[in-house]
mmCIF file of C-alpha atoms in Angstrom:
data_model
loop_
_atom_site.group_PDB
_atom_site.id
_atom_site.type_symbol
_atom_site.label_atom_id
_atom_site.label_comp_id
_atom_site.label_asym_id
_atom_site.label_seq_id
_atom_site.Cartn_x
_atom_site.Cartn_y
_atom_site.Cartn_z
ATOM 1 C CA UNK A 1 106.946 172.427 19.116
ATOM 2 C CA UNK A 2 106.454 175.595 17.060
ATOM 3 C CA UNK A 3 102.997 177.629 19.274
ATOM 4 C CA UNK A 4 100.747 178.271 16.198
ATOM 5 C CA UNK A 5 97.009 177.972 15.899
ATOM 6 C CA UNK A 6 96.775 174.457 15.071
ATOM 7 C CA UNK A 7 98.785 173.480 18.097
ATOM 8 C CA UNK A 8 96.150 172.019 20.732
ATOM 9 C CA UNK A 9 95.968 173.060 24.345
ATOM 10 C CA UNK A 10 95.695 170.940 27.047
ATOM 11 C CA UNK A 11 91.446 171.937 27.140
ATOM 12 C CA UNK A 12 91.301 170.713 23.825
ATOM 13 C CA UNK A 13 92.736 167.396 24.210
ATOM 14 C CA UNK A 14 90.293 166.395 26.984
ATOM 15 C CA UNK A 15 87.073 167.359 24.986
ATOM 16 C CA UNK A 16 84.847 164.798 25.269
ATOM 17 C CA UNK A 17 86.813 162.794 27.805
ATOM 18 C CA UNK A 18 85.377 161.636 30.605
ATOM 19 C CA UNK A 19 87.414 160.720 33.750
ATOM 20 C CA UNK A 20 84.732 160.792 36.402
ATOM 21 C CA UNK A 21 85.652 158.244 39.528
ATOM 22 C CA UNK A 22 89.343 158.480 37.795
ATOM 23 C CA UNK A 23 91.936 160.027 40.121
ATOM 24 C CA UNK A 24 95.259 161.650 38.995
ATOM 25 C CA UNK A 25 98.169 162.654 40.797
ATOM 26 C CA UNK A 26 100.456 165.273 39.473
ATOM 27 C CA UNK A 27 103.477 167.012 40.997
ATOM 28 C CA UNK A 28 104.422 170.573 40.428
ATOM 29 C CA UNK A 29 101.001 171.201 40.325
ATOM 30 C CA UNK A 30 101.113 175.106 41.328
ATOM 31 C CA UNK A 31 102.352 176.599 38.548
ATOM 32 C CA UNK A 32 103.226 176.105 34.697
ATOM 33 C CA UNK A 33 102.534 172.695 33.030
ATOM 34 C CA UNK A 34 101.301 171.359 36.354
ATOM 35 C CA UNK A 35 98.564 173.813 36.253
ATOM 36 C CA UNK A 36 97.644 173.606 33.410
ATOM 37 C CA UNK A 37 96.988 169.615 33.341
ATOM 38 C CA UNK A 38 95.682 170.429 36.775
ATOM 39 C CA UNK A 39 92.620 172.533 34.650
ATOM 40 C CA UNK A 40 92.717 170.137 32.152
ATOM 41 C CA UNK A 41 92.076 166.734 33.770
ATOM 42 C CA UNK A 42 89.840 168.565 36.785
ATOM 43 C CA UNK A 43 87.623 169.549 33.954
ATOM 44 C CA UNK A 44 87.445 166.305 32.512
ATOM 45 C CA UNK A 45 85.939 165.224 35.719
ATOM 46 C CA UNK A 46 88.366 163.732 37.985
ATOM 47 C CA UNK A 47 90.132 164.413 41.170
ATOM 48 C CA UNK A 48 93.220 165.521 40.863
ATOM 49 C CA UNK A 49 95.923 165.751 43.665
ATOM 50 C CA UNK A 50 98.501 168.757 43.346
ATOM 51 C CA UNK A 51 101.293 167.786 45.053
ATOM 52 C CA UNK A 52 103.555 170.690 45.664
ATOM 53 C CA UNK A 53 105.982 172.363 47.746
ATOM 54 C CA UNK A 54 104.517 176.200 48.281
ATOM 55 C CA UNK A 55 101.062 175.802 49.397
ATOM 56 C CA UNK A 56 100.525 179.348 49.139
ATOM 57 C CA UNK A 57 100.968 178.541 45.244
ATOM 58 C CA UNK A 58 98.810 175.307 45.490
ATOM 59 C CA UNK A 59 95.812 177.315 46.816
ATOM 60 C CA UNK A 60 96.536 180.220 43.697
ATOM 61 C CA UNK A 61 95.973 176.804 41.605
ATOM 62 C CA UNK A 62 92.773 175.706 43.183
ATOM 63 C CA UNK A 63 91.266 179.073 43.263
ATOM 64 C CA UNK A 64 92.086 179.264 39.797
ATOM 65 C CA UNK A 65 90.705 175.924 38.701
ATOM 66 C CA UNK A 66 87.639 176.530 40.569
ATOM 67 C CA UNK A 67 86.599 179.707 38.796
ATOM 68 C CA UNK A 68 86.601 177.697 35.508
ATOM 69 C CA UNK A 69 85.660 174.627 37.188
ATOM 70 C CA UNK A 70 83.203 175.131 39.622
ATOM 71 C CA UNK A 71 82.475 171.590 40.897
ATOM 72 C CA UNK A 72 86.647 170.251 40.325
ATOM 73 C CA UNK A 73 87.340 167.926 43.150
ATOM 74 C CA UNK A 74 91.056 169.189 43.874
ATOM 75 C CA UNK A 75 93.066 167.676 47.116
ATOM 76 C CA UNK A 76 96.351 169.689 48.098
ATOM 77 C CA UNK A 77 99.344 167.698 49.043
ATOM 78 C CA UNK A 78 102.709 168.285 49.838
ATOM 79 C CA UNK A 79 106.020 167.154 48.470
ATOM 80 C CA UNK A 80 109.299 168.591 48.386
ATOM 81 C CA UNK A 81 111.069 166.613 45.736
ATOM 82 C CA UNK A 82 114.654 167.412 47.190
ATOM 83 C CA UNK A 83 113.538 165.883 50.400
ATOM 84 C CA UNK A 84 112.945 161.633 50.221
ATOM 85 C CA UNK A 85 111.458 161.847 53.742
ATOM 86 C CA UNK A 86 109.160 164.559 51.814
ATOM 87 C CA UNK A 87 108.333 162.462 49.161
ATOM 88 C CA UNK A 88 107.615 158.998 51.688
ATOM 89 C CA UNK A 89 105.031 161.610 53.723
ATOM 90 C CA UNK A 90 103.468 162.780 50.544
ATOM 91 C CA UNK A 91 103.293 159.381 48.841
ATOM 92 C CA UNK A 92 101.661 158.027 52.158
ATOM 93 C CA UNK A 93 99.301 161.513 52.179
ATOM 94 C CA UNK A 94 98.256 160.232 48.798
ATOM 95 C CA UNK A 95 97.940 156.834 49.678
ATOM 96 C CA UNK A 96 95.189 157.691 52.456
ATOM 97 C CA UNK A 97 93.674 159.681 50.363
ATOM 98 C CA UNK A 98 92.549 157.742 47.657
ATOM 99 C CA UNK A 99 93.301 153.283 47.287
ATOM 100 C CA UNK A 100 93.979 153.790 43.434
ATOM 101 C CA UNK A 101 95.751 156.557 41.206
ATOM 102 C CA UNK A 102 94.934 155.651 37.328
ATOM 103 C CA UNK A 103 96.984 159.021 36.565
ATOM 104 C CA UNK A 104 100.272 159.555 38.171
ATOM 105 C CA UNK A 105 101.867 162.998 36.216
ATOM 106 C CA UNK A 106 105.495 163.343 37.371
ATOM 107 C CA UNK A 107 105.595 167.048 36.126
ATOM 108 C CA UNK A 108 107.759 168.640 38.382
ATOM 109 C CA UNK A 109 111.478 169.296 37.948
ATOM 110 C CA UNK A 110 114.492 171.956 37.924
ATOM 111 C CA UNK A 111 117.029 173.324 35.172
ATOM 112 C CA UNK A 112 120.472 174.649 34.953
ATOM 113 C CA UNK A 113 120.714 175.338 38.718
ATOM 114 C CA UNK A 114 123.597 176.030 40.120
ATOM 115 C CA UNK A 115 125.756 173.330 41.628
ATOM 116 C CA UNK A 116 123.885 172.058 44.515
ATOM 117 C CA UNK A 117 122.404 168.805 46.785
ATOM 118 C CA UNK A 118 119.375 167.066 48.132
ATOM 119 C CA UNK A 119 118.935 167.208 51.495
ATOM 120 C CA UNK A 120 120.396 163.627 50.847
ATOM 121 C CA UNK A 121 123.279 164.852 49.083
ATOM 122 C CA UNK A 122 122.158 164.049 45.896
ATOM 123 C CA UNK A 123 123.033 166.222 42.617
ATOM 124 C CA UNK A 124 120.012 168.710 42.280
ATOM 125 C CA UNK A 125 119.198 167.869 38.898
ATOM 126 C CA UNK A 126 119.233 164.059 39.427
ATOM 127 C CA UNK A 127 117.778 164.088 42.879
ATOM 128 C CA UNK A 128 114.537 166.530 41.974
ATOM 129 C CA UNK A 129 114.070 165.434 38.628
ATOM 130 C CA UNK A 130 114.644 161.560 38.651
ATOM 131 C CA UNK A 131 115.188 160.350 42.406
ATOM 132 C CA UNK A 132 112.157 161.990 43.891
ATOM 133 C CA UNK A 133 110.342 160.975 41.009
ATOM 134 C CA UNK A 134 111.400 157.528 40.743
ATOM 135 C CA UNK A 135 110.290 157.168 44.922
ATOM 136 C CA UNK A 136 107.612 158.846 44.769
ATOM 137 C CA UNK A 137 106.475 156.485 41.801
ATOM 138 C CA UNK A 138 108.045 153.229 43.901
ATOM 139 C CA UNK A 139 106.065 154.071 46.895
ATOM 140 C CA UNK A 140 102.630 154.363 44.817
ATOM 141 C CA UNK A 141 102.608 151.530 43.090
ATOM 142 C CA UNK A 142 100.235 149.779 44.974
ATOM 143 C CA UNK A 143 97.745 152.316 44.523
ATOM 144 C CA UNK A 144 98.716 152.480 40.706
ATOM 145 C CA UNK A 145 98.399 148.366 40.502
ATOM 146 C CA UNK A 146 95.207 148.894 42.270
ATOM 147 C CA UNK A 147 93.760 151.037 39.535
ATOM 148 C CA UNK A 148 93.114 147.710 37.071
ATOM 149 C CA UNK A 149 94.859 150.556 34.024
ATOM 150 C CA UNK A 150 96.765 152.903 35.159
ATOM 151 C CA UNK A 151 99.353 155.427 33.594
ATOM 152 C CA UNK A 152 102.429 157.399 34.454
ATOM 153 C CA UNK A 153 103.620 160.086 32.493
ATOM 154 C CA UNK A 154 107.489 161.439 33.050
ATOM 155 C CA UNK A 155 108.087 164.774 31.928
ATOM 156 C CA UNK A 156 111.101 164.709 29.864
ATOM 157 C CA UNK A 157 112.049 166.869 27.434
ATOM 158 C CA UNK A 158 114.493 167.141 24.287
ATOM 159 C CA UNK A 159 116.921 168.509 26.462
ATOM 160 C CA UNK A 160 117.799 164.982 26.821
ATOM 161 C CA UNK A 161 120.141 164.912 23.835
ATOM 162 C CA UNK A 162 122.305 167.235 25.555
ATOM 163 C CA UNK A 163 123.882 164.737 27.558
ATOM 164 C CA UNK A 164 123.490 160.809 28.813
ATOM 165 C CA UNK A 165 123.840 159.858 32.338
ATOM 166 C CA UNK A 166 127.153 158.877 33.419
ATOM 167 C CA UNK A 167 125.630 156.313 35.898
ATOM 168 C CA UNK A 168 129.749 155.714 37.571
ATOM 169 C CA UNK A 169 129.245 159.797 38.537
ATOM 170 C CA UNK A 170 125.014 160.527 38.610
ATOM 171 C CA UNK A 171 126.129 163.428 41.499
ATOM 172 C CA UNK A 172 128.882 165.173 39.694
ATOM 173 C CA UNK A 173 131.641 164.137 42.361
ATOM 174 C CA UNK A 174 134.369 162.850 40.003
ATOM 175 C CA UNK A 175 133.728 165.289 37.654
ATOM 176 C CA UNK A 176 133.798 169.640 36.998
ATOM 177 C CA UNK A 177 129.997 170.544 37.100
ATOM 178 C CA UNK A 178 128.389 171.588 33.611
ATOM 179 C CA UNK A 179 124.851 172.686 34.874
ATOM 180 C CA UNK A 180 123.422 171.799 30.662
ATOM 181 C CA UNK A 181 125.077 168.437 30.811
ATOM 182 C CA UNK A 182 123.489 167.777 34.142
ATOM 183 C CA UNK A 183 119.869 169.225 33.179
ATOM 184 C CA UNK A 184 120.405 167.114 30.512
ATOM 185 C CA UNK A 185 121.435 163.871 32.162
ATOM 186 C CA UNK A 186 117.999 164.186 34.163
ATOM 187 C CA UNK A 187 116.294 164.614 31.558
ATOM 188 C CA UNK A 188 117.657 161.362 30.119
ATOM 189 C CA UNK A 189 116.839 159.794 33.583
ATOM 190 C CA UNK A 190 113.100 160.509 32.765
ATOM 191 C CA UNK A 191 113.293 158.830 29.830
ATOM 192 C CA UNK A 192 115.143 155.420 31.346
ATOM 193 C CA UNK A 193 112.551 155.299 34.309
ATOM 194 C CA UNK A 194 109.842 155.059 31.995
ATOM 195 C CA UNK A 195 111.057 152.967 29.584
ATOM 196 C CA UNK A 196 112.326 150.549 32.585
ATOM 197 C CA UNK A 197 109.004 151.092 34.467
ATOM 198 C CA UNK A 198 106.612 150.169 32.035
ATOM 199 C CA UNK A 199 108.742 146.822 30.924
ATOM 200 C CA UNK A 200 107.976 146.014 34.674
ATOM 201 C CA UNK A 201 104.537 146.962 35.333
ATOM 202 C CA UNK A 202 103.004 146.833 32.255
ATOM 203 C CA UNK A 203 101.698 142.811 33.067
ATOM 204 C CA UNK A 204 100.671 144.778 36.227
ATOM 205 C CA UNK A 205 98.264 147.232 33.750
ATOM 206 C CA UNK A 206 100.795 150.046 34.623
ATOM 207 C CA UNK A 207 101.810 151.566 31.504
ATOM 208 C CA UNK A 208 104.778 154.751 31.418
ATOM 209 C CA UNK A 209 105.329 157.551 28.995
ATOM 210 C CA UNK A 210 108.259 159.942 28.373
ATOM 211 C CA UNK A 211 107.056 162.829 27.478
ATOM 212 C CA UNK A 212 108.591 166.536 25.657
ATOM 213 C CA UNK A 213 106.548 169.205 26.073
ATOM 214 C CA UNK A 214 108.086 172.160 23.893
ATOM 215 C CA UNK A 215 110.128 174.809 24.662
ATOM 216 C CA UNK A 216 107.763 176.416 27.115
ATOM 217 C CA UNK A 217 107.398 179.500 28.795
ATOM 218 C CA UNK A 218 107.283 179.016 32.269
ATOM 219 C CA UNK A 219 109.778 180.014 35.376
ATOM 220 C CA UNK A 220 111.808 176.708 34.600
ATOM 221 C CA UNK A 221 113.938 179.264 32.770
ATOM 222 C CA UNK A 222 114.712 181.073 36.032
ATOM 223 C CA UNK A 223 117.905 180.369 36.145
ATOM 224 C CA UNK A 224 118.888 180.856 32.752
ATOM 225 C CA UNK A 225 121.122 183.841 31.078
ATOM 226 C CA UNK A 226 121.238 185.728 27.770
ATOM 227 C CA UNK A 227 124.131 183.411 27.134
ATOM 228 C CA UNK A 228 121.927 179.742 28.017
ATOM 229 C CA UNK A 229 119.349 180.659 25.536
ATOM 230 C CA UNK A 230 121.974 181.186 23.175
ATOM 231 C CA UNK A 231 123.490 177.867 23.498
ATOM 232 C CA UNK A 232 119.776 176.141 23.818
ATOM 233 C CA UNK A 233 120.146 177.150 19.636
ATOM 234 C CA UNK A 234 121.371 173.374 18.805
ATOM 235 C CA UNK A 235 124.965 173.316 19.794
ATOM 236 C CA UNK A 236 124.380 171.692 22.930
ATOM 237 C CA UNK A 237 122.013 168.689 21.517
ATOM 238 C CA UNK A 238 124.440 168.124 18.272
ATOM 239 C CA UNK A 239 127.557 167.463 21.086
ATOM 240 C CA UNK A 240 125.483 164.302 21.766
ATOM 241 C CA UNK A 241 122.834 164.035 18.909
ATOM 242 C CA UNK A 242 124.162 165.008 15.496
ATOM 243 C CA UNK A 243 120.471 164.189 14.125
ATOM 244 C CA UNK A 244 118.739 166.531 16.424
ATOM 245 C CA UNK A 245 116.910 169.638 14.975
ATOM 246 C CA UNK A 246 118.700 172.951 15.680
ATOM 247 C CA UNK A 247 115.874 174.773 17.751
ATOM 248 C CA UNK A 248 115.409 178.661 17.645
ATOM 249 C CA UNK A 249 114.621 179.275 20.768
ATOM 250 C CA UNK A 250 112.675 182.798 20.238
ATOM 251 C CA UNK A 251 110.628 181.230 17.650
ATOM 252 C CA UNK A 252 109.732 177.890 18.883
ATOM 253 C CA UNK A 253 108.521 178.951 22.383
ATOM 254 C CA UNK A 254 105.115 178.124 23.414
ATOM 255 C CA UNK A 255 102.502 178.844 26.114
ATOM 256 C CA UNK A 256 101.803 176.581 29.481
ATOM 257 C CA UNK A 257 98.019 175.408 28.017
ATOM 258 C CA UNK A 258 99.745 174.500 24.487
ATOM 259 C CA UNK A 259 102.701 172.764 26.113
ATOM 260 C CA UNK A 260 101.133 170.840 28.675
ATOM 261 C CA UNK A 261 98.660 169.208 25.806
ATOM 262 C CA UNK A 262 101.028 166.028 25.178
ATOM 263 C CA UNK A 263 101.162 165.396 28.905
ATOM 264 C CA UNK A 264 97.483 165.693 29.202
ATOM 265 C CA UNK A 265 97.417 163.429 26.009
ATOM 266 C CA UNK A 266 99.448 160.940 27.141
ATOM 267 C CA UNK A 267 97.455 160.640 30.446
ATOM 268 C CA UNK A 268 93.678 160.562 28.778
ATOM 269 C CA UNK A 269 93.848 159.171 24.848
ATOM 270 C CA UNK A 270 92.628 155.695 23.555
ATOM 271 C CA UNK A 271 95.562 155.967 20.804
ATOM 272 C CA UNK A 272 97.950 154.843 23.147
ATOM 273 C CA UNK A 273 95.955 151.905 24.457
ATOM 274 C CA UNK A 274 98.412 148.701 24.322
ATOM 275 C CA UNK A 275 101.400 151.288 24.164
ATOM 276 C CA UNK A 276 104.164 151.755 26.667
ATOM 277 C CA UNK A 277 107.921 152.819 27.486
ATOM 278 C CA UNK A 278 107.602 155.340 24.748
ATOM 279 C CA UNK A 279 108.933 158.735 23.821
ATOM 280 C CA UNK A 280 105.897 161.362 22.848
ATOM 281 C CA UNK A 281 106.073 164.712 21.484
ATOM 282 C CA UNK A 282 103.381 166.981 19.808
ATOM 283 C CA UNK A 283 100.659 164.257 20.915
ATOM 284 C CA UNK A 284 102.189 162.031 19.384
ATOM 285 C CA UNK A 285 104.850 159.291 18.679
ATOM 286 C CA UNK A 286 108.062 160.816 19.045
ATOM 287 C CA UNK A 287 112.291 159.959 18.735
ATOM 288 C CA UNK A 288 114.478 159.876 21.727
ATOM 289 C CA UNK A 289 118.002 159.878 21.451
ATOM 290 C CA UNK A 290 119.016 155.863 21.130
ATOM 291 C CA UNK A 291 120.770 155.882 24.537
ATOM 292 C CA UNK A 292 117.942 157.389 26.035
ATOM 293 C CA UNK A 293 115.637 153.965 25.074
ATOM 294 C CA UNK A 294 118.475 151.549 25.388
ATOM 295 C CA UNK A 295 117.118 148.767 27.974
ATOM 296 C CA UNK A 296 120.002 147.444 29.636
ATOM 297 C CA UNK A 297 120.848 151.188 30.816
ATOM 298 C CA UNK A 298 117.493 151.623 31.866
ATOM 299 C CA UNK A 299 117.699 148.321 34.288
ATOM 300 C CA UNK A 300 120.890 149.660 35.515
ATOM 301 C CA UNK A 301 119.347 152.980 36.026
ATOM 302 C CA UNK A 302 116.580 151.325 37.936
ATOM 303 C CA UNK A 303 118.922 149.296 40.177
ATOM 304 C CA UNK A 304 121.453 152.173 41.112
ATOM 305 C CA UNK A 305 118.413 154.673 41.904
ATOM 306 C CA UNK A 306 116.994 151.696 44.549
ATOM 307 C CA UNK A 307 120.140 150.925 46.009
ATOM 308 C CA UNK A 308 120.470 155.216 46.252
ATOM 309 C CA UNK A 309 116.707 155.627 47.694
ATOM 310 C CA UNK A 310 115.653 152.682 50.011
ATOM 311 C CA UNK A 311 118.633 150.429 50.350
ATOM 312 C CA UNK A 312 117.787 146.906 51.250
ATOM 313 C CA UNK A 313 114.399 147.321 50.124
ATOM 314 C CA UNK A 314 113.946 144.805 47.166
ATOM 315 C CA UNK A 315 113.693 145.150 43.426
ATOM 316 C CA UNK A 316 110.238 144.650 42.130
ATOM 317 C CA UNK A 317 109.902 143.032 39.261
ATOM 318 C CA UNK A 318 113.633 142.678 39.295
ATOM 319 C CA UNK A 319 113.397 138.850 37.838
ATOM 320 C CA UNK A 320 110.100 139.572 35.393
#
């Protein structure tokens, strides 16, 4: 996603939407994308949860959306994502809160970190960007099946054709650590637990959405080096997609209100009524890498990450 004048923001794609008595849930709320939707959707009318770690960075967000927005119901919650007993407190936070969520934006997530674990000793990429997504989304479901049409959007991104998921290794214990191939095996993650979530819940009116937002300027890129932007420029992807575009990263950055417009997109628009288990980019229809949609690794996906989360609780849907 090239930023150029014709690219929408996030404001744009909720004009004229109304989502009064909607509420929407949306992790990594305090800063980048998050905050941006956060705007977005608050100005469309409904409450929106920002579920966070640094409440000091919440309340930036909620002072910020209330200068804009003046009357934006806004409810701080927190959630450390590396932390499952984190995420079962915030999910039951949430749950008290509010009996439905029609909007559940799993936003948050971490790149090229060093190697490091969960507080469960999970792999920091897969444990923040899939695990504590895919429990925070388990434990919600009621309030999402509640919600008579709900939707979850997963942030993904294209960094997904940079590597599969070796599902025999998920926390890099048989293998040498490659912090790209493991940002990238997240990222592929996101797009299995949508695809495998919506085949489940979507007789349940509980549709899910894979989303890329761009090549985005936000302090994801923290831990990045001269030398990761470098090989960001298409090497990486064509190791593991030989049909993916070779991106420049300089030019095809864009900003947090122009990047955050598919998410917002997939969360609000009538064009994706019926639709489900998809990949979008650019507010629209997008391509995943072929392993990233492939069903059967999605189900096994989905049945590792219970058995790693909440053994002996069972599989939903796990016969439909």
């Amino acid at each position: 996603m090239t930023s150029t004048p014709s690219a929408p923001s996030a404001l744009d794609v909720v004009e004229g939407v109304d989502l009064s008595g909607k509420t929407c849930v949306i992790t990594g709320a305090s800063s980048g994308l998050g905050r941006e939707s956060v705007r977005a959707l608050a100005t469309a009318g409904a409450h929106v949860i920002l579920a966070a770690r640094n409440a000091a960075d919440v309340a930036g967000t909620e002072t910020w959306v209330r200068e804009q927005v003046p009357r934006a119901r806004l409810s701080p919650v927190h959630l450390d994502l590396t932390s499952l007993a984190s995420v079962a407190a915030a999910a039951a936070a949430i749950s008290d809160l509010t009996p439905t969520v029609h909007v559940l934006m799993n936003n948050a997530g971490v790149m090229f970190t060093p190697f490091g674990h969960t507080a469960e000793g999970f792999e920091t990429h897969f444990g923040t960007n899939h695990l504590g997504h895919f429990e925070l989304t388990r434990l919600l479901l009621p309030t999402l099946m509640a919600a008579d049409g709900a939707r979850v959007v997963v942030l993904s991104s294209d960094g997904h054709r940079m590597s599969d998921i070796d599902l025999a290794d998920p926390n890099w214990q048989q293998r040498g650590y490659d912090k790209f191939a493991a940002y990238g095996a997240s990222k592929t993650a996101n797009v299995l637990h949508a695809v495998e979530l919506d085949r489940r819940l979507r007789d349940h009116g509980v549709r899910a959405f894979a989303v890329h937002p761009g090549i985005v300027a936000t302090s994801l890129a923290r831990h990045m080096t001269a030398e990761d932007f470098t090989a960001l420029g298409g090497v990486r992807t064509a190791e593991r997609d030989p049909e993916a575009s070779r991106v420049d990263v300089a030019r095809d950055f864009t900003t947090p209100d122009r990047g955050a417009a598919t998410q917002v997109w997939a969360a609000v628009t009538d064009e994706l009524d019926g639709e489900g288990g998809v990949y979008l980019s650019d507010c629209r229809l997008g391509r995943a890498a072929p392993y990233a949609l492939d069903e059967s690794r999605a189900l096994a996906l989905w049945e590792r990450s219970e058995r790693l989360c909440a053994p002996g609780v069972p599989s939903l849907g796990s016969t439909m």
